[in-house]
Each structure stands twice: as structure tokens, then as C-alpha cells.
Short mmCIF file of C-alpha atoms in Angstrom, two decimals:
data_model
loop_
_atom_site.label_atom_id
_atom_site.label_comp_id
_atom_site.label_asym_id
_atom_site.label_seq_id
_atom_site.Cartn_x
_atom_site.Cartn_y
_atom_site.Cartn_z
CA MET K 9 94.71 9.20 -87.81
CA SER K 10 95.29 12.54 -87.79
CA SER K 11 92.19 14.74 -88.44
CA ASP K 12 94.35 17.62 -89.56
CA SER K 13 95.71 17.74 -93.71
CA PRO K 14 99.71 18.15 -94.09
CA VAL K 15 98.92 19.74 -97.05
CA LEU K 16 97.23 22.54 -95.64
CA ALA K 17 98.07 25.97 -94.46
CA PRO K 18 97.75 25.68 -90.05
CA GLY K 19 94.34 26.83 -89.08
CA ALA K 20 92.84 25.34 -92.40
CA PRO K 21 89.81 23.72 -92.35
CA SER K 22 90.44 19.98 -93.06
CA LEU K 23 89.85 17.86 -95.15
CA LEU K 24 89.32 15.13 -92.69
CA ASP K 25 86.95 17.79 -90.66
CA GLU K 26 84.67 18.24 -94.02
CA SER K 27 84.54 14.56 -95.23
CA SER K 28 84.00 13.39 -90.65
CA VAL K 29 80.92 16.09 -91.49
CA ALA K 30 79.88 14.30 -94.57
CA SER K 31 79.86 11.27 -93.48
CA ALA K 32 77.60 11.78 -90.49
CA LEU K 33 75.10 12.89 -93.04
CA ARG K 34 75.16 10.26 -95.44
CA SER K 35 74.96 7.90 -92.97
CA PRO K 36 70.96 7.89 -90.82
CA LYS K 37 72.69 6.23 -87.95
CA ARG K 38 75.86 8.88 -87.15
CA LEU K 39 73.70 11.25 -88.19
CA ARG K 40 71.25 10.46 -85.17
CA VAL K 41 73.84 9.95 -82.40
CA GLU K 42 75.04 12.85 -83.32
CA LEU K 43 72.06 15.38 -83.32
CA LEU K 44 71.37 12.96 -80.05
CA ALA K 45 74.38 14.26 -78.46
CA GLY K 46 73.43 17.96 -79.14
CA LEU K 47 70.04 17.56 -77.04
CA VAL K 48 71.63 16.34 -74.81
CA VAL K 49 74.30 18.41 -73.85
CA ALA K 50 71.96 21.32 -74.42
CA LEU K 51 69.72 19.81 -71.49
CA ALA K 52 72.88 19.60 -70.03
CA LEU K 53 74.53 23.50 -70.65
CA ILE K 54 71.24 25.32 -69.11
CA PRO K 55 71.56 25.22 -65.65
CA GLU K 56 75.71 25.41 -65.46
CA ALA K 57 75.42 28.63 -68.10
CA ILE K 58 72.22 29.52 -65.72
CA SER K 59 74.86 28.87 -62.18
CA PHE K 60 77.50 30.33 -64.07
CA SER K 61 75.90 33.74 -64.90
CA ILE K 62 74.92 34.13 -60.40
CA LEU K 63 78.62 33.45 -60.38
CA ALA K 64 78.99 36.57 -62.59
CA GLY K 65 77.24 38.75 -60.96
CA VAL K 66 74.71 39.12 -64.45
CA ASP K 67 71.55 37.88 -65.52
CA PRO K 68 71.13 34.51 -66.65
CA GLN K 69 70.28 35.40 -70.02
CA VAL K 70 74.24 36.68 -70.50
CA GLY K 71 75.31 33.05 -69.76
CA LEU K 72 72.73 31.14 -72.04
CA PHE K 73 73.23 33.39 -74.80
CA ALA K 74 77.23 33.05 -74.71
CA ALA K 75 76.90 29.18 -74.17
CA PHE K 76 74.58 29.00 -77.42
CA THR K 77 76.63 32.17 -79.61
CA MET K 78 79.93 30.36 -78.35
CA ALA K 79 78.84 26.80 -79.35
CA VAL K 80 77.66 27.41 -82.50
CA THR K 81 81.05 29.20 -83.99
CA ILE K 82 83.25 26.71 -82.58
CA SER K 83 81.61 24.30 -83.73
CA ILE K 84 82.67 26.05 -87.39
CA VAL K 85 86.14 27.99 -86.61
CA GLY K 86 87.35 25.51 -83.68
CA GLY K 87 90.10 22.98 -84.14
CA ARG K 88 88.83 20.72 -82.23
CA ARG K 89 85.79 18.41 -83.81
CA ALA K 90 83.26 17.61 -80.99
CA MET K 91 84.34 20.31 -78.35
CA ILE K 92 81.37 21.65 -76.26
CA SER K 93 82.54 25.26 -75.41
CA GLY K 94 80.08 27.53 -73.61
CA ALA K 95 80.03 30.09 -70.61
CA THR K 96 82.52 28.63 -67.40
CA GLY K 97 82.87 28.45 -63.92
CA ALA K 98 86.78 29.90 -64.68
CA ILE K 99 85.87 32.36 -66.83
CA ALA K 100 83.21 33.23 -64.43
CA LEU K 101 85.28 33.95 -61.47
CA VAL K 102 88.13 35.94 -64.53
CA VAL K 103 84.74 38.42 -64.51
CA ALA K 104 82.86 39.02 -61.56
CA PRO K 105 85.58 41.72 -60.35
CA VAL K 106 84.62 43.83 -63.81
CA VAL K 107 80.91 43.02 -63.59
CA GLU K 108 80.78 44.37 -59.72
CA ASP K 109 83.05 47.08 -59.82
CA HIS K 110 81.67 48.29 -63.92
CA GLY K 111 78.76 47.12 -64.83
CA LEU K 112 77.79 44.73 -67.41
CA ASP K 113 78.91 47.12 -70.65
CA PHE K 114 82.56 46.56 -69.19
CA LEU K 115 82.49 43.39 -68.81
CA ILE K 116 81.16 42.57 -72.87
CA ALA K 117 84.55 44.83 -73.31
CA THR K 118 86.02 42.80 -71.31
CA VAL K 119 84.89 39.63 -73.45
CA LEU K 120 85.55 41.56 -76.99
CA LEU K 121 89.40 42.43 -75.91
CA GLY K 122 89.87 39.35 -74.82
CA GLY K 123 89.06 37.67 -77.69
CA VAL K 124 91.37 40.21 -79.61
CA ILE K 125 93.45 38.45 -77.53
CA GLN K 126 93.30 35.15 -77.94
CA ILE K 127 93.41 35.14 -82.08
CA ALA K 128 96.99 37.35 -81.14
CA LEU K 129 98.27 34.88 -78.77
CA SER K 130 97.45 31.49 -80.64
CA LEU K 131 98.85 33.09 -84.75
CA ALA K 132 101.93 33.74 -82.33
CA GLY K 133 102.59 29.95 -81.97
CA ALA K 134 100.58 30.16 -77.99
CA ALA K 135 98.93 26.75 -78.38
CA LYS K 136 102.48 25.04 -78.69
CA LEU K 137 103.26 25.36 -75.20
CA MET K 138 101.34 22.56 -75.12
CA ARG K 139 103.91 20.13 -75.68
CA PHE K 140 105.64 21.32 -72.38
CA VAL K 141 102.62 19.40 -70.10
CA PRO K 142 104.06 16.38 -68.52
CA ARG K 143 101.40 13.55 -68.45
CA SER K 144 101.48 13.54 -65.15
CA VAL K 145 100.05 17.07 -65.41
CA MET K 146 97.22 15.91 -67.30
CA VAL K 147 96.53 13.11 -65.10
CA GLY K 148 96.19 15.35 -61.87
CA PHE K 149 94.13 18.03 -64.74
CA VAL K 150 92.05 14.73 -65.21
CA ASN K 151 91.06 13.49 -61.83
CA ALA K 152 90.68 17.35 -59.81
CA LEU K 153 88.02 17.79 -63.17
CA ALA K 154 86.45 15.10 -61.77
CA ILE K 155 86.59 15.84 -58.17
CA LEU K 156 85.25 19.14 -59.56
CA ILE K 157 81.89 17.59 -61.32
CA PHE K 158 81.37 15.65 -58.68
CA MET K 159 81.98 18.94 -55.58
CA ALA K 160 79.50 20.42 -58.00
CA GLN K 161 76.48 18.28 -57.58
CA ILE K 162 76.89 18.35 -54.01
CA PRO K 163 74.54 21.67 -53.33
CA GLU K 164 72.06 20.10 -55.13
CA LEU K 165 71.27 16.93 -52.48
CA ILE K 166 71.88 19.06 -49.42
CA ASP K 167 68.60 20.18 -47.71
CA VAL K 168 66.16 19.21 -50.62
CA PRO K 169 63.19 16.69 -50.36
CA ALA K 170 63.46 13.43 -49.71
CA VAL K 171 62.69 11.91 -53.13
CA VAL K 172 65.50 13.82 -55.34
CA TYR K 173 67.35 10.94 -53.41
CA PRO K 174 65.55 7.74 -55.18
CA LEU K 175 65.14 10.15 -58.31
CA VAL K 176 69.21 10.20 -58.37
CA GLY K 177 69.67 6.76 -57.93
CA VAL K 178 67.53 5.64 -60.65
CA GLY K 179 68.80 7.87 -62.68
CA LEU K 180 72.49 6.72 -62.08
CA ALA K 181 70.52 2.75 -62.20
CA VAL K 182 69.65 3.74 -65.85
CA LEU K 183 73.03 5.00 -66.47
CA VAL K 184 74.73 2.40 -66.01
CA PHE K 185 72.79 -0.78 -67.20
CA LEU K 186 70.89 0.84 -70.15
CA PRO K 187 74.01 1.29 -72.44
CA ARG K 188 74.44 -2.67 -71.51
CA PHE K 189 71.62 -2.97 -73.78
CA SER K 190 71.62 -0.78 -75.68
CA ASN K 191 72.79 1.85 -77.22
CA ALA K 192 70.05 4.05 -79.88
CA VAL K 193 68.75 6.42 -77.17
CA PRO K 194 72.30 7.90 -74.59
CA ALA K 195 71.48 6.89 -71.66
CA PRO K 196 71.45 10.89 -70.62
CA LEU K 197 68.73 11.92 -72.47
CA VAL K 198 66.79 8.96 -71.21
CA VAL K 199 66.97 10.06 -67.68
CA ILE K 200 66.25 13.78 -68.23
CA VAL K 201 62.86 12.65 -69.93
CA LEU K 202 61.87 9.42 -67.90
CA LEU K 203 62.60 11.30 -64.84
CA THR K 204 60.45 14.64 -65.76
CA ILE K 205 57.79 12.88 -66.76
CA PHE K 206 58.11 10.68 -63.73
CA THR K 207 58.06 14.16 -61.14
CA VAL K 208 54.94 16.09 -63.89
CA LEU K 209 52.60 13.27 -63.60
CA SER K 210 53.53 12.47 -59.60
CA GLY K 211 53.51 16.00 -58.71
CA SER K 212 56.70 15.39 -57.13
CA ASP K 213 57.78 18.96 -55.72
CA VAL K 214 61.42 19.23 -56.37
CA PRO K 215 64.11 21.40 -57.27
CA THR K 216 63.98 21.93 -61.64
CA VAL K 217 65.75 23.48 -63.54
CA GLY K 218 63.45 26.89 -63.57
CA ASP K 219 64.94 27.09 -59.95
CA GLN K 220 67.77 27.40 -61.51
CA GLY K 221 66.24 31.43 -62.54
CA GLU K 222 64.17 33.07 -65.58
CA LEU K 223 65.06 31.93 -69.03
CA PRO K 224 64.73 33.84 -71.73
CA SER K 225 61.67 34.94 -73.77
CA SER K 226 63.82 36.25 -76.59
CA LEU K 227 66.56 35.63 -79.39
CA PRO K 228 70.41 37.27 -78.70
CA SER K 229 70.29 40.70 -79.86
CA TRP K 230 73.81 43.08 -81.53
CA PHE K 231 75.39 44.39 -78.28
CA ILE K 232 77.88 47.12 -78.49
CA PRO K 233 79.22 47.60 -75.31
CA ASP K 234 78.46 51.70 -74.30
CA VAL K 235 81.97 52.16 -72.76
CA PRO K 236 85.08 55.34 -72.91
CA PHE K 237 87.00 54.34 -76.41
CA ASP K 238 90.13 55.34 -74.30
CA LEU K 239 92.99 54.68 -72.64
CA GLU K 240 91.17 54.71 -69.17
CA THR K 241 88.64 52.05 -69.85
CA LEU K 242 92.07 49.97 -71.65
CA ARG K 243 93.91 50.64 -68.18
CA ILE K 244 90.40 49.14 -66.37
CA ILE K 245 89.97 45.91 -68.81
CA ALA K 246 92.89 44.77 -69.88
CA PRO K 247 94.14 42.74 -66.78
CA TYR K 248 90.46 40.70 -66.70
CA ALA K 249 90.71 40.45 -70.86
CA PHE K 250 94.30 38.96 -70.42
CA GLY K 251 92.94 36.42 -67.04
CA LEU K 252 90.72 35.29 -70.00
CA ALA K 253 92.53 34.99 -72.93
CA ILE K 254 95.26 32.93 -70.27
CA VAL K 255 92.53 30.38 -68.34
CA GLY K 256 90.27 30.46 -71.67
CA LEU K 257 93.25 28.75 -73.66
CA LEU K 258 94.53 26.96 -71.09
CA GLU K 259 91.74 25.35 -70.40
CA SER K 260 90.11 24.71 -73.88
CA LEU K 261 93.61 23.28 -74.62
CA MET K 262 93.69 21.09 -72.58
CA THR K 263 90.32 19.73 -73.28
CA ALA K 264 91.27 19.18 -76.52
CA LYS K 265 94.66 17.11 -75.45
CA LEU K 266 91.76 14.88 -73.01
CA VAL K 267 89.47 14.75 -76.30
CA ASP K 268 92.45 13.73 -78.69
CA ASP K 269 93.17 11.16 -76.10
CA ILE K 270 89.93 9.95 -75.75
CA THR K 271 89.22 10.40 -79.69
CA ASP K 272 92.68 8.79 -80.93
CA THR K 273 92.43 11.25 -83.03
CA HIS K 274 94.38 14.97 -83.32
CA SER K 275 93.69 18.19 -83.29
CA ASP K 276 94.60 21.78 -84.79
CA LYS K 277 95.45 23.05 -80.87
CA THR K 278 96.87 26.59 -83.41
CA ARG K 279 93.27 26.78 -84.52
CA GLU K 280 91.32 25.77 -81.81
CA GLY K 281 93.33 29.00 -80.23
CA TRP K 282 92.72 31.37 -82.03
CA GLY K 283 88.75 30.08 -82.46
CA GLN K 284 87.83 30.46 -78.86
CA GLY K 285 89.08 33.86 -79.59
CA VAL K 286 86.91 34.33 -82.73
CA ALA K 287 84.14 33.10 -80.57
CA ASN K 288 84.14 34.88 -77.09
CA VAL K 289 84.43 38.45 -79.97
CA VAL K 290 81.47 36.63 -81.55
CA THR K 291 79.42 36.10 -78.10
CA GLY K 292 80.18 39.80 -76.64
CA LEU K 293 79.43 41.42 -79.82
CA PHE K 294 75.81 39.59 -78.69
CA GLY K 295 75.76 40.24 -75.14
CA GLY K 296 76.86 37.10 -73.73
CA MET K 297 79.87 37.00 -70.40
CA GLY K 298 82.18 34.32 -72.96
CA GLY K 299 83.53 31.66 -71.99
CA CYS K 300 86.40 28.78 -73.34
CA ALA K 301 85.90 24.51 -73.53
CA MET K 302 83.45 22.79 -70.87
CA ILE K 303 85.34 19.71 -69.72
CA GLY K 304 81.85 17.94 -68.58
CA GLN K 305 79.54 18.84 -71.26
CA THR K 306 82.50 18.13 -73.24
CA MET K 307 83.73 14.35 -71.69
CA ILE K 308 79.49 13.90 -72.01
CA ASN K 309 79.46 14.82 -75.90
CA VAL K 310 82.30 12.65 -76.43
CA LYS K 311 82.94 9.82 -74.04
CA THR K 312 79.43 9.52 -73.01
CA SER K 313 77.02 9.20 -76.03
CA GLY K 314 80.05 8.98 -78.53
CA ALA K 315 79.91 12.20 -80.74
CA ARG K 316 83.06 12.99 -82.81
CA THR K 317 82.06 15.50 -85.37
CA ARG K 318 80.84 19.48 -85.77
CA ILE K 319 77.20 18.68 -85.92
CA SER K 320 76.92 17.59 -81.86
CA THR K 321 78.47 20.99 -81.53
CA PHE K 322 76.50 23.21 -83.27
CA THR K 323 73.51 21.43 -82.67
CA ALA K 324 74.14 21.99 -78.79
CA GLY K 325 73.88 25.48 -78.91
CA LEU K 326 70.89 25.51 -81.12
CA PHE K 327 69.31 22.81 -79.35
CA LEU K 328 70.26 25.28 -76.39
CA LEU K 329 68.45 28.22 -77.60
CA ILE K 330 65.50 26.48 -79.44
CA LEU K 331 64.97 24.96 -75.43
CA VAL K 332 65.91 28.20 -73.90
CA VAL K 333 63.23 30.44 -76.33
CA GLY K 334 60.84 28.24 -77.52
CA LEU K 335 60.39 25.03 -75.00
CA GLY K 336 61.18 27.55 -71.52
CA ASP K 337 58.10 26.57 -70.09
CA VAL K 338 59.38 22.40 -70.52
CA VAL K 339 62.89 22.95 -69.65
CA ALA K 340 61.96 24.49 -66.27
CA ARG K 341 60.01 21.26 -65.23
CA ILE K 342 63.15 19.12 -65.80
CA PRO K 343 64.04 17.90 -62.50
CA MET K 344 67.58 18.68 -60.61
CA ALA K 345 68.37 15.63 -60.03
CA ALA K 346 68.37 14.01 -63.45
CA LEU K 347 71.20 16.51 -64.32
CA VAL K 348 73.22 15.62 -61.26
CA ALA K 349 72.36 11.61 -61.85
CA VAL K 350 74.12 12.11 -65.23
CA MET K 351 77.12 14.53 -64.52
CA ILE K 352 77.71 12.10 -61.37
CA MET K 353 78.68 9.27 -63.66
CA VAL K 354 80.30 11.80 -66.03
CA SER K 355 82.75 12.50 -62.58
CA VAL K 356 83.25 8.65 -62.24
CA GLY K 357 83.89 7.69 -66.51
CA THR K 358 86.41 11.26 -65.95
CA MET K 359 88.08 9.88 -63.28
CA ASP K 360 91.32 8.48 -63.82
CA TRP K 361 91.06 4.91 -61.75
CA HIS K 362 94.04 3.03 -62.29
CA SER K 363 96.60 6.48 -61.38
CA VAL K 364 95.34 5.96 -57.57
CA ASP K 365 95.13 2.88 -57.84
CA PRO K 366 97.33 2.29 -55.15
CA ARG K 367 99.69 -0.56 -56.74
CA THR K 368 100.04 1.83 -59.51
CA ILE K 369 101.26 4.77 -56.68
CA ARG K 370 104.03 2.31 -55.97
CA GLN K 371 105.59 1.46 -59.06
CA MET K 372 105.09 5.07 -59.56
CA PRO K 373 108.08 7.06 -59.38
CA PHE K 374 107.34 9.85 -56.04
CA SER K 375 108.12 12.99 -58.34
CA ALA K 376 104.51 11.45 -61.32
CA THR K 377 102.52 10.68 -57.98
CA ALA K 378 103.33 14.45 -56.64
CA ILE K 379 103.36 16.07 -59.73
CA MET K 380 99.41 14.81 -59.94
CA GLY K 381 99.13 15.43 -56.29
CA VAL K 382 99.68 18.84 -56.41
CA THR K 383 97.43 19.70 -59.77
CA VAL K 384 94.49 17.93 -58.81
CA ALA K 385 95.09 19.97 -54.52
CA VAL K 386 95.73 23.18 -56.30
CA THR K 387 92.36 22.83 -58.86
CA VAL K 388 90.21 21.95 -55.91
CA LEU K 389 91.05 23.91 -53.55
CA THR K 390 90.97 27.46 -56.08
CA HIS K 391 88.18 25.54 -58.07
CA ASN K 392 90.16 26.87 -60.86
CA LEU K 393 91.52 24.33 -63.50
CA ALA K 394 94.70 26.65 -64.71
CA TYR K 395 96.04 27.22 -61.51
CA GLY K 396 96.12 23.63 -61.10
CA VAL K 397 97.99 22.86 -64.64
CA ILE K 398 100.04 26.12 -64.33
CA THR K 399 101.77 24.92 -60.99
CA GLY K 400 101.27 21.38 -61.79
CA VAL K 401 103.85 22.44 -64.82
CA LEU K 402 105.88 24.47 -62.57
CA THR K 403 106.17 21.55 -60.34
CA ALA K 404 107.59 19.42 -63.17
CA MET K 405 110.24 22.01 -63.85
CA VAL K 406 111.46 21.69 -60.34
CA PHE K 407 111.64 18.07 -59.72
CA PHE K 408 113.22 17.56 -64.50
CA ALA K 409 115.94 20.52 -62.51
CA ARG K 410 116.11 18.79 -59.91
CA ARG K 411 117.11 15.22 -61.69
CA VAL K 412 119.05 16.60 -64.32
CA SER K 413 121.33 18.80 -62.52
CA HIS K 414 123.11 15.32 -60.83
CA PHE K 415 123.49 13.58 -64.18
CA THR K 416 126.52 15.91 -64.24
CA GLN K 417 130.20 14.36 -63.91
CA VAL K 418 133.70 15.98 -63.32
CA VAL K 419 135.71 13.78 -63.51
CA CYS K 420 139.90 13.43 -63.88
CA ILE K 421 140.56 10.89 -66.24
CA ASP K 422 144.02 11.47 -67.45
CA HIS K 423 148.22 13.31 -66.76
CA PRO K 424 149.48 13.76 -70.08
CA ASP K 425 153.05 14.32 -68.24
CA ALA K 426 153.11 15.57 -64.56
CA ASP K 427 152.65 19.16 -65.01
CA THR K 428 149.20 18.28 -66.73
CA CYS K 429 145.77 16.79 -65.43
CA VAL K 430 142.89 16.26 -67.91
CA TYR K 431 139.33 17.00 -66.79
CA ALA K 432 136.35 15.77 -68.68
CA VAL K 433 132.83 16.90 -67.86
CA ARG K 434 130.27 14.77 -68.45
CA GLY K 435 126.56 16.02 -68.56
CA VAL K 436 123.84 18.91 -69.48
CA LEU K 437 125.26 22.11 -67.67
CA PHE K 438 122.78 24.41 -66.72
CA PHE K 439 121.93 26.55 -63.65
CA ALA K 440 120.80 23.43 -61.40
CA SER K 441 123.71 21.51 -62.55
CA SER K 442 126.86 24.42 -62.63
CA ASN K 443 126.47 25.83 -59.22
CA ASP K 444 127.81 22.53 -58.00
CA LEU K 445 130.77 22.43 -60.39
CA VAL K 446 132.74 25.26 -58.90
CA TYR K 447 133.26 22.08 -56.45
CA GLN K 448 134.22 19.60 -58.15
CA PHE K 449 137.87 20.63 -58.77
CA ASP K 450 141.06 20.27 -57.17
CA TYR K 451 142.41 23.62 -56.93
CA VAL K 452 145.46 22.78 -54.37
CA ASN K 453 146.58 19.80 -55.51
CA ASP K 454 146.68 19.45 -59.38
CA PRO K 455 149.38 20.68 -61.42
CA LYS K 456 150.15 24.06 -63.05
CA ASN K 457 148.24 23.02 -66.33
CA VAL K 458 145.18 21.84 -66.35
CA ILE K 459 142.01 20.95 -69.44
CA ILE K 460 138.87 20.82 -69.10
CA ASP K 461 136.95 18.61 -71.66
CA LEU K 462 133.90 19.59 -72.57
CA SER K 463 133.34 17.27 -75.27
CA ASP K 464 130.38 15.11 -73.69
CA ALA K 465 129.03 18.03 -71.74
CA GLN K 466 126.40 20.80 -72.75
CA ILE K 467 126.66 23.98 -71.81
CA TYR K 468 122.39 25.95 -71.95
CA ASP K 469 122.97 28.81 -70.11
CA SER K 470 125.12 32.14 -69.03
CA SER K 471 124.76 30.43 -65.24
CA THR K 472 127.29 27.42 -66.48
CA VAL K 473 129.96 30.12 -68.57
CA ALA K 474 130.31 31.66 -64.68
CA ALA K 475 130.83 28.98 -63.20
CA LEU K 476 133.13 28.28 -65.84
CA ASP K 477 135.03 31.66 -64.70
CA ALA K 478 135.08 31.27 -62.10
CA ILE K 479 137.21 27.61 -61.61
CA VAL K 480 139.39 29.36 -63.91
CA LEU K 481 139.90 32.35 -61.71
CA LYS K 482 140.50 29.51 -58.74
CA TYR K 483 143.25 28.13 -60.29
CA HIS K 484 144.28 30.80 -62.00
CA ASN K 485 144.54 32.61 -58.23
CA LYS K 486 146.75 29.07 -57.00
CA GLY K 487 148.93 30.57 -60.33
CA LYS K 488 147.86 27.93 -63.13
CA HIS K 489 147.18 27.94 -66.35
CA VAL K 490 143.66 26.13 -67.39
CA GLU K 491 142.18 25.61 -71.05
CA ILE K 492 138.89 24.92 -71.58
CA ILE K 493 138.10 22.34 -74.80
CA GLY K 494 135.79 20.23 -76.47
CA MET K 495 132.76 22.95 -77.18
CA ASN K 496 130.56 22.39 -79.69
CA GLU K 497 128.75 25.22 -81.99
CA PRO K 498 126.41 26.06 -79.23
CA SER K 499 128.20 25.80 -75.95
CA ALA K 500 131.04 27.49 -78.01
CA LYS K 501 128.60 30.75 -78.90
CA TRP K 502 127.78 30.42 -74.94
CA HIS K 503 130.43 30.78 -73.86
CA GLU K 504 131.94 33.72 -76.20
CA LEU K 505 130.02 35.81 -73.20
CA SER K 506 133.16 34.20 -70.86
CA GLY K 507 134.81 38.05 -68.97
CA ASN K 508 131.57 39.28 -68.81
CA LEU K 509 129.60 38.22 -66.19
CA GLY K 510 131.16 39.30 -63.13
CA ALA K 511 132.70 36.10 -62.15
CA GLY K 512 135.78 38.45 -60.59
CA HIS K 513 133.74 40.28 -58.25
#
């Protein structure tokens, strides 16, 4: 059932959203699932937010505050229930040069402008472009995500004490077998608690969350960037703000679509888009580094923990703040091995194993496999999901244009008299198919009068009009007359350009 009410204005909170939260509040079982899911996500957010802060070149609290403000804000204004937003690696890569060259204040100004751009693009209908993302790109996106999540755990398994490996093994065993017996408490939370207790009581010297960076000891405060409000500042931050807006929107909308598929529900992509913009503005005003949808944490929330409402997203942000500010000393002792085990299982569960089954690959068209492969390869090589998706869509466009271009046929269907030949043109006429159109007529042997019937064809661009002009010119140079008939209204509209495209030059 759709999560959007058709009688409401686009972007308005849907009745189903409100009822889902109300239902969760009335159901102790559902409320427990949502709250525990939020706690698990909060624990998983901490090391990642710290890591992304280091990647961006800022203090860990900048990433942690971004994770808190993004999660809380998007839980209220976002269009996809149960999706987690926070500081991400993709955004960190975009804004890192700003920090390096100009400092924190310019970073915050960039985040604020990026949020405004996201709001403007979303209200202008950018979210509707998601319909042009093919399924092969989505599958590639999911598989690349799984690979990146797994690769991100590898550094935590290199040059570490030997005890880390059995800890990860025990964590994986609990994650695999516990859900078969009980789902009362999320398996990831059980793993984190058990391994933390074990390492503390045994005194094991293993890498912990505290080793990733210092946790903040105070609440986030209002932050106005100390930058000149002039065109020079705009010139500096605008390219990075636009990059932040595009990467953030793309990753967030792709993640929303993924959650739609997992939960078999629909989400308001336009609302999610401007919601991301609002969240980035709020985050910037509290000194955060900006962010977007966090795919790994969303998978923990939705797929592993079973969350389905905004409560889990809100409590993830709230628990995060409580944990890092109020219980920082306890959180700092969580072994990284526990979080590594959780993320490995997330990567395994995220991977679309059916798509890489040899039998599936043999049955799928080459184009579908190639599009998926390109999406995965570019994403893994660049560590940027946005680059992979854009490349995958471009690859799909090339395959589509190539396939459609072969559907065009030119057939001589009639000779009403000795001096007349009628050609029927069938198919989609655009730049890829019309280039060869010129070579499918017999200019030398055809009679004096040639009729080209476009009743079964459709003109889609000026390249086709130019090709038709070239055909008419070639016949004219042979002293023959051409009449084009059968055009529908859109095709006739395009053909009004005839004679103005330089075909005779």
C-alpha cells in the first residue's frame, strides 16, 4: 500500500505516515522494535561519523553532530520512513578540499548553500528523474554498496591483535543463528553488548570506538559561519555546494528507492529531496559537516532490525547524542570487532546474490549484465556511489540508443504507376537511427516520383529532419520529386524545421 495519500499536496505529510507512528506508539511490540533499531543504528553511526570526519579533515564532533541533526531532522521532514541520514563518505570527499583550502567556516557555508540548492532542485522536480534509472543500474548500485561496506571493514582486520578474529567470528555466528531462535532483541545489539562485556571483563587489548577519535562532551550549539557574504565567497563555495547537492540527492533518492523495494511501500521522493536540503541547512546551522542517506545504516535499520517508521530514525539521532555526550566513556569501550561483524553481515544481506549467479548471467541479455558491471566497477574504483550510478545510466542510454536504432526499416511497398515508388519508413527516428536513413533509398534506379510514408514512424529530433532534407536533396540532384506523407502532429511539428538545418550545405 502506498505511503503517500493521493489527496494531499505533493510533499505534505501523509496520513499513512502519521498513522504508522501512532500505530507504533499503541503497539508495545512495534515500539520496542523501533527503539531497539534506533539504538543499534546509533551505535553503528558513531565510528562511521568519526571516520568520515577524519576523511573530511574536521574534528570528530563535526561529523557526530551532523549525524545527530541529519537523523532527527530527516525523521520529521523526509519522505521515506525508516531511512537513516547522516555524515557520509561521499559528502566527506566532496567537501574535503574546502576544509583543506579555506577552513571550517567555509565548509559550513558550503553545507548551507548545498542544502538550499537541494531544496530548489527538488521543488523543481529533480526527484522525477529517478524514473530514468534502469533496474540494471539499481542492481549494480546494491551490489557495489555491498562490496564497499565489506571493503570498509578490511582495515579493521589488518595489523590487529589475534583475539580480534575470534571476536568477529563469534559476532558473525550470533548474527546468523540468533534470529533463527528469537527476534525479541536485534541480533546486532546482542553482539555489541556481549562482545563489549567480554572485552571489558577479560581486559582484552583490542581496538575500540574510543580509538577512532575523541567523543564530544557538550551539546551542539548554534553556528554562523564567519565568512564574507560576497561574490568571492560564492565563487569559492558554489562548485562544492552544487557537488554536495547532486551527490546527496542521488544517494538519498537511490537509497529511498531501495527501501521502497525492501518494504514493498512507496515514498514521496520530492519530499525526501527537499527534506535532505532542510536537514543539511539545519546541520550547517549547528556546525555539522552535512550529509545524506546512509545506506549501510539504513540496511541495519530496515533489513536487519525490522524498523518501519520514523520513530527509529528519530531515536537513532537522539540515542547518538545521548551516547556520545552522556555515555561517552562507555561507548568508547565498545570493541570495533563487534561493529565489524555487524557491517559484514549487512554487506552479505545487501548483496543481490541472484544477480551474480552464473545461471542468471547466462540468461540475462549482455546489455543488462554490462550495465550492472559498469555500475559496480566505477563505484568500487571511485568509492563514490553517485559516480557509479551516473556512469551506469549513461551506459544504459548507449545500449538503448543502439538497440532502438536497429528497429528502423525502410521498405518499398508500392508502385502505383511506372513513374512512382512508395517507401514506408517504420520505427523510431532519432539521432542514432536516422544517420543510416540516407543510405536506405535507391536514388539512381527509383522512378521520377518518390513518396515517403511516415505513418508507422515517429520523428523525435532535428537530426531526423536533417536526414530527411538530405534524402530530398539527393533525389532533387537526380531530377526526381519527393513527397513526404503520413506524419502525425508531433512529427509534423519537428518537420517544420525542414530547410533550416543546413542539409543542403
